[in-house]
Short mmCIF file of C-alpha atoms in Angstrom, two decimals:
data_model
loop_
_atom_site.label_atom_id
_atom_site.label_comp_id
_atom_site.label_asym_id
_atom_site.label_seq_id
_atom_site.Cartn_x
_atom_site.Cartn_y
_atom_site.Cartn_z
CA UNK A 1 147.30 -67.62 -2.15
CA UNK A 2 146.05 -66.83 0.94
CA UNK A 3 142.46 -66.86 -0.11
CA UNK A 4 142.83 -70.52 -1.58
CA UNK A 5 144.25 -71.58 2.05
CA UNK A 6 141.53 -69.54 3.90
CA UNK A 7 138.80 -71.97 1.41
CA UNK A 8 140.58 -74.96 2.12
CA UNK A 9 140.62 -74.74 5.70
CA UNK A 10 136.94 -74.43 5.53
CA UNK A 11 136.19 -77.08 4.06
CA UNK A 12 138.77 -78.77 6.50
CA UNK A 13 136.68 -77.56 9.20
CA UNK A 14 133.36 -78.25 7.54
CA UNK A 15 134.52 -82.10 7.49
CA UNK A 16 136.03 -82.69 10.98
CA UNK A 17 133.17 -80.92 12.64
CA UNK A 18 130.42 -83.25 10.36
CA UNK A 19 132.42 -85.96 11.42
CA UNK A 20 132.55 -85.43 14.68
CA UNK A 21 128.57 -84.67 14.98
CA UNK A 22 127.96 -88.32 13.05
CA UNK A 23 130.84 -89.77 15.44
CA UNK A 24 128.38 -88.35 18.41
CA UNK A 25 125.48 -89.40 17.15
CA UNK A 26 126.73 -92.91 17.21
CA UNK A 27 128.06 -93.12 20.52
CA UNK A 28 124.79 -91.40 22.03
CA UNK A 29 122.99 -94.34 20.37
CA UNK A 30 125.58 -97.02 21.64
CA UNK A 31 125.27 -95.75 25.04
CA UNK A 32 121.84 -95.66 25.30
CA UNK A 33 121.27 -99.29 23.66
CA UNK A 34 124.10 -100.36 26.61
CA UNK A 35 121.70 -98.69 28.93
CA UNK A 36 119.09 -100.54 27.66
CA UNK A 37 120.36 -103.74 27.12
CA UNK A 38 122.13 -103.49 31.06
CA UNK A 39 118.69 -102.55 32.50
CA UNK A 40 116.90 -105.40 30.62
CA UNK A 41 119.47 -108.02 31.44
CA UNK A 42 119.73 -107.36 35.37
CA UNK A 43 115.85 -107.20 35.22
CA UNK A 44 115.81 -110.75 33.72
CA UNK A 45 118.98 -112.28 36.05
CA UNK A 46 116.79 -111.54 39.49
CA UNK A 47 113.64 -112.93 38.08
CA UNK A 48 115.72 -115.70 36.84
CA UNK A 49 117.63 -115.95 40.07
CA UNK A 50 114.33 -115.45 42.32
CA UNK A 51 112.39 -118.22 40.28
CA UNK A 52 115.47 -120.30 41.06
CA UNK A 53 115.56 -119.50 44.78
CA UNK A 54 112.01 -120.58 44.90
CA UNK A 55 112.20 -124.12 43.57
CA UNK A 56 115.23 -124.41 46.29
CA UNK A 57 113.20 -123.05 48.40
CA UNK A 58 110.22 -125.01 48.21
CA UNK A 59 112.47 -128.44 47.90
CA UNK A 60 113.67 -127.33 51.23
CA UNK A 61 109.96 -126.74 52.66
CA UNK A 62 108.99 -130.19 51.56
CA UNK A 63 109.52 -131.68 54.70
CA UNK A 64 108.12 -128.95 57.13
CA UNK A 65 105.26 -128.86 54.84
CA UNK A 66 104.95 -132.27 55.21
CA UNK A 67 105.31 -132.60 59.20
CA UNK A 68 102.43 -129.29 59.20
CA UNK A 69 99.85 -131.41 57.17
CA UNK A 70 99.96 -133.92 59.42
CA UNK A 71 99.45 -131.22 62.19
CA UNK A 72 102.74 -131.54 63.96
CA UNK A 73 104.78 -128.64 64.77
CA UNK A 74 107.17 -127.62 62.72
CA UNK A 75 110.01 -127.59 65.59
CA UNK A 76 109.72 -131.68 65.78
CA UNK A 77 111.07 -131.85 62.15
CA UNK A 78 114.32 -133.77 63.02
CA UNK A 79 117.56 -133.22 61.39
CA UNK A 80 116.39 -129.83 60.07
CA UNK A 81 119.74 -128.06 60.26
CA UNK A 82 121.24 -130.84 58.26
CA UNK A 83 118.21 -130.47 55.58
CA UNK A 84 117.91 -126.88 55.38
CA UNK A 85 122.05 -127.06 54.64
CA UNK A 86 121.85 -129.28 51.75
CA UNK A 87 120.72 -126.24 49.22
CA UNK A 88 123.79 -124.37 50.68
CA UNK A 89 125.69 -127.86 49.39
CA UNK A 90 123.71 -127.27 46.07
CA UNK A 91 125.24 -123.60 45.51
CA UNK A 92 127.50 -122.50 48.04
CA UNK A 93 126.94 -118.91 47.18
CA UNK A 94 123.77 -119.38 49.00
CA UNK A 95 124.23 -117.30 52.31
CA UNK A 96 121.79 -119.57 54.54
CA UNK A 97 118.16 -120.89 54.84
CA UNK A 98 115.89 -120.34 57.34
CA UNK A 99 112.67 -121.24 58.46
CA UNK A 100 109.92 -119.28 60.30
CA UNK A 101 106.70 -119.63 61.92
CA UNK A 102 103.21 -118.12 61.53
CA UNK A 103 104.93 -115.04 63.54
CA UNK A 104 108.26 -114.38 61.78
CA UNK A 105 110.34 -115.93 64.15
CA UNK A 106 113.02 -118.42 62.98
CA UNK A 107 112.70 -121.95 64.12
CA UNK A 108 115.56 -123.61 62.30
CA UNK A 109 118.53 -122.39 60.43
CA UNK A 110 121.43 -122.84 58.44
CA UNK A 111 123.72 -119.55 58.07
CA UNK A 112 124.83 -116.49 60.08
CA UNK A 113 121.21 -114.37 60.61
CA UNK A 114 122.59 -111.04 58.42
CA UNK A 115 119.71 -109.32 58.06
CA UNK A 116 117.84 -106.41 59.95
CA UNK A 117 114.41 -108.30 61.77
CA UNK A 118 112.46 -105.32 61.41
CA UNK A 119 112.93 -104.86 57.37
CA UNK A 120 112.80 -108.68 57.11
CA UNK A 121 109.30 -108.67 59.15
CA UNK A 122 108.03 -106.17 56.92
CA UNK A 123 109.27 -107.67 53.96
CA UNK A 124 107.56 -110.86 55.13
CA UNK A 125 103.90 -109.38 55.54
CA UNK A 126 103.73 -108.19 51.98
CA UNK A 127 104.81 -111.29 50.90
CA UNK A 128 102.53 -113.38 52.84
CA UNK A 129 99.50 -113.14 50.27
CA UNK A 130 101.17 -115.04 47.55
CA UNK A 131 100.90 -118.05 47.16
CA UNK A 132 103.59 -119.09 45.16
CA UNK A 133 106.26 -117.20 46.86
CA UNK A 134 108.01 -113.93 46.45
CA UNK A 135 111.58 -112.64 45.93
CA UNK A 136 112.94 -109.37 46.48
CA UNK A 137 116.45 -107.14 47.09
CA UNK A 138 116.79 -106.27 50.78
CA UNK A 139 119.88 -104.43 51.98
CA UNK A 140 122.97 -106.19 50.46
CA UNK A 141 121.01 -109.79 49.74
CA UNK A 142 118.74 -111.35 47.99
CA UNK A 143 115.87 -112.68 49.76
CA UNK A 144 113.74 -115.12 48.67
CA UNK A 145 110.40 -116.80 50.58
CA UNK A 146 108.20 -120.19 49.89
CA UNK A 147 105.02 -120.21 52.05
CA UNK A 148 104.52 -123.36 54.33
CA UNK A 149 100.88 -124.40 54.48
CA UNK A 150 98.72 -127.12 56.56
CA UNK A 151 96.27 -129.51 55.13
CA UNK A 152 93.92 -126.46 55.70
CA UNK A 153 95.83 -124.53 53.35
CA UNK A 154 96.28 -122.01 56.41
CA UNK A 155 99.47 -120.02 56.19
CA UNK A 156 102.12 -121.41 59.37
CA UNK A 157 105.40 -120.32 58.13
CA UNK A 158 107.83 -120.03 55.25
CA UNK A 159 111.36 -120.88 53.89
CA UNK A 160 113.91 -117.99 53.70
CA UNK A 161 116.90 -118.03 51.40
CA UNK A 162 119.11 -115.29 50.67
CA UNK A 163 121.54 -115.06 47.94
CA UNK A 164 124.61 -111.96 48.34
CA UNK A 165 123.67 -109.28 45.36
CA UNK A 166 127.44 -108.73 45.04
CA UNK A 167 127.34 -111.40 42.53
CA UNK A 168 124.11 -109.86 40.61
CA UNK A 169 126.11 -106.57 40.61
CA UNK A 170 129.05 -108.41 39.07
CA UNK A 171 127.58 -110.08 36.44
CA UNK A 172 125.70 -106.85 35.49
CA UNK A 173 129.01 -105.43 35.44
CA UNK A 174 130.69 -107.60 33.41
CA UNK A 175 128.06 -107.35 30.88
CA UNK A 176 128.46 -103.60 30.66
CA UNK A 177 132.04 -103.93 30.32
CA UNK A 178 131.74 -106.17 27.46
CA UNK A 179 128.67 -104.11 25.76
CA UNK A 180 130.55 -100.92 26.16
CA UNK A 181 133.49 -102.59 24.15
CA UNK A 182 131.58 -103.43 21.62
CA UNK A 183 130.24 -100.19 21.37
CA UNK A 184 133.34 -98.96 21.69
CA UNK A 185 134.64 -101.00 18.65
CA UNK A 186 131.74 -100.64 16.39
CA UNK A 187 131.55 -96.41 17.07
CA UNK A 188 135.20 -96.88 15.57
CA UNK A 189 134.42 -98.87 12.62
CA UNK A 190 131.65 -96.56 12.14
CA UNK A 191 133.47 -93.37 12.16
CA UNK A 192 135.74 -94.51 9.92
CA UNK A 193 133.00 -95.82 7.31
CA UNK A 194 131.47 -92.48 8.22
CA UNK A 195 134.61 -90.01 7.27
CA UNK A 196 135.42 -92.34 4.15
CA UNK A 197 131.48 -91.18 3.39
CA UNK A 198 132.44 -87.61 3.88
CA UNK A 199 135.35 -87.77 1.65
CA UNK A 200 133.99 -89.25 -1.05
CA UNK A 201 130.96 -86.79 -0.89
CA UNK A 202 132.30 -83.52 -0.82
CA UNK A 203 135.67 -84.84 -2.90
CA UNK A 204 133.50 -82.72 -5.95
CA UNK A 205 132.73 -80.22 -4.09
CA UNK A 206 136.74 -80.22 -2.81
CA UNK A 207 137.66 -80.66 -6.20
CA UNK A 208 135.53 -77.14 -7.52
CA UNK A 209 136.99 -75.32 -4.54
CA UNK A 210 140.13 -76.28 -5.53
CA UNK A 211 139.24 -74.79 -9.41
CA UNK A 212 138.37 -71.50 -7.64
CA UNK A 213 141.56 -71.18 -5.61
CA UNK A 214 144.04 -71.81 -9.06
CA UNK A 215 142.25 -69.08 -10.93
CA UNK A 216 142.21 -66.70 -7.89
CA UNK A 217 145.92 -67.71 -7.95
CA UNK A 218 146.49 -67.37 -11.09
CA UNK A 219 144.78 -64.07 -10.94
CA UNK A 220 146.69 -62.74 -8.48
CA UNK A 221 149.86 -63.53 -10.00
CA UNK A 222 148.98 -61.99 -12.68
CA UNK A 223 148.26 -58.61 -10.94
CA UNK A 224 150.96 -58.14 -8.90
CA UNK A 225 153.71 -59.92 -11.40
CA UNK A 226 152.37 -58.73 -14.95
CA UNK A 227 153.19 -61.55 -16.40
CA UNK A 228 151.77 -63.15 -19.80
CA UNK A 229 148.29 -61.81 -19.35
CA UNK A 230 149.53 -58.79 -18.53
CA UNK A 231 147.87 -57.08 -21.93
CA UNK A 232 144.18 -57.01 -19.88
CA UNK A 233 145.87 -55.03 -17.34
CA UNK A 234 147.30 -52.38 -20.35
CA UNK A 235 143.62 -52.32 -21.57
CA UNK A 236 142.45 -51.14 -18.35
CA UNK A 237 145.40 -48.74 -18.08
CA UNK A 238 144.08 -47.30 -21.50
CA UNK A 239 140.56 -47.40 -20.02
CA UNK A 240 141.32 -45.51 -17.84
CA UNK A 241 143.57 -42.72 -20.09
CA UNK A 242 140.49 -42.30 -21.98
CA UNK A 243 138.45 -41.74 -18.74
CA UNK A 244 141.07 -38.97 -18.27
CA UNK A 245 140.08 -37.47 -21.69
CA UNK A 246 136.29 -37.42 -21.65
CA UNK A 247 136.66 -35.25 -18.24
CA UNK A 248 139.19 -32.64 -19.64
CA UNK A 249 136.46 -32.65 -22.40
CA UNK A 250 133.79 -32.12 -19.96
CA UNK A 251 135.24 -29.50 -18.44
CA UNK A 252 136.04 -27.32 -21.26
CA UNK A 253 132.48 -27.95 -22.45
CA UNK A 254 131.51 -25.95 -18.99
CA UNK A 255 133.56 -23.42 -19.30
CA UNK A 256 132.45 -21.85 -22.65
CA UNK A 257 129.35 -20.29 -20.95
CA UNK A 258 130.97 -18.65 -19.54
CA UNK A 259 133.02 -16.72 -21.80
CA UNK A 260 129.89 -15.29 -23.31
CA UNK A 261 129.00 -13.71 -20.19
CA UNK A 262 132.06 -11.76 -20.67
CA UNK A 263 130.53 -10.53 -23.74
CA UNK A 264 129.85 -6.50 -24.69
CA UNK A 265 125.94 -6.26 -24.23
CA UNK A 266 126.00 -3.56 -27.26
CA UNK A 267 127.17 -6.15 -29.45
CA UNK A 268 123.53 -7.95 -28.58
CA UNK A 269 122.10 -5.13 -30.78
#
């Protein structure tokens, strides 16, 4: 009895700890695809989002652009609040729009100034040699710059728009929730596909086990009962009776030497 519970609860263990190993497996791989898939989609929302930021931007550089070709100053641009406000009308997320001069320093404006003028100066300069613009995270925004040029081509100043990150961090947020619930939901489907596997693989191998532990039973019952079957244990009962026999034989074999030490040596003659 005892030894057909001690087999089954190996196998019991044998199965939950397979399981769980296969259940680990496939949420190691879920997580890392989530990783991978987060990483992948926040990389292509700011590129998205910068290349977005630059068309605005250079919509809203149009006119300054315009005024610098014909080599005016970029100050006598008139209504330039109300022009650098319409892509704030566009997408109101938009925190403001700025533009600077030739030295970094903000001519017009739409927007409370939010950012620190020393990281935004050197965030400028390594922008400055594109020509197409440049985005880029700074702080808690999203900055993003389009170059104003002269009919020379010369470099006199650039658009600035920045965007809050809050909502980049959001939507990358939202798609982890939703990724990891998928995950989530397909690691359970798995699982279960997985242990139905297990089952129906080692249900044999269960099933021979099981064999085993009704003749050890059976065996056992029939030791310590003597019931029908009982006529293998007399054999070995007169096994053994014999056994008994052959020694007492043994011995009197060894001691008949011995009597004819006792012998009279004058007899010899």
């Amino acid at each position: 009895m005892f030894s057909g519970i001690l087999i089954r609860w190996i196998l019991m263990e044998l199965f939950w700890r397979t399981w769980f190993a296969a259940f680990s497996v496939i949420v190691s791989v879920g997580l890392m695809l989530v990783t991978l898939v987060t990483l992948e989609f926040k990389l292509d929302y700011e590129r998205l989002l910068g290349e977005r930021m630059l068309v605005i931007g250079a919509s809203a550089a149009a006119p300054f652009s315009a005024a610098a070709e014909l080599g005016l100053p970029m100050k006598s641009v008139r209504n330039a609040s109300a022009l650098l406000d319409i892509p704030r009308q566009t997408d109101p997320l938009i925190s403001g729009v700025w533009v600077l001069d030739a030295q970094y320093q903000v001519i017009h404006g739409a927007g409370p100034w939010i950012m620190d003028e020393n990281d935004v100066k050197t965030t400028l300069k390594a922008g400055d040699g594109r020509a197409n613009g440049w985005f880029t995270t700074l702080d808690s925004s999203f900055v993003a710059g389009t170059p104003i040029r002269n009919s020379n081509t010369e470099h006199v100043g650039q658009v600035i728009i920045t965007y809050p990150l809050e909502v980049s961090r959001t939507r990358v947020l939202a798609m982890v929730a939703e990724l990891s619930f998928q995950v989530l939901l397909i690691s359970v489907v798995a699982s279960l596909a997985t242990g139905l596997l297990l089952r129906v693989w080692i249900a044999r191998e269960i099933g021979n086990f099981s064999a085993v532990t009704a003749e050890l039973t059976e065996f056992e019952r029939q030791v310590w009962t003597m019931q029908p079957g009982g006529e293998k244990v007399g054999q070995a009962v007169h096994i053994q009776g014999l056994l008994g026999q052959s020694r007492a034989v043994y011995c009197d074999l060894i001691e008949e030497p011995s009597e004819h030490k006792d012998v009279d040596p004058s007899r010899r003659k």
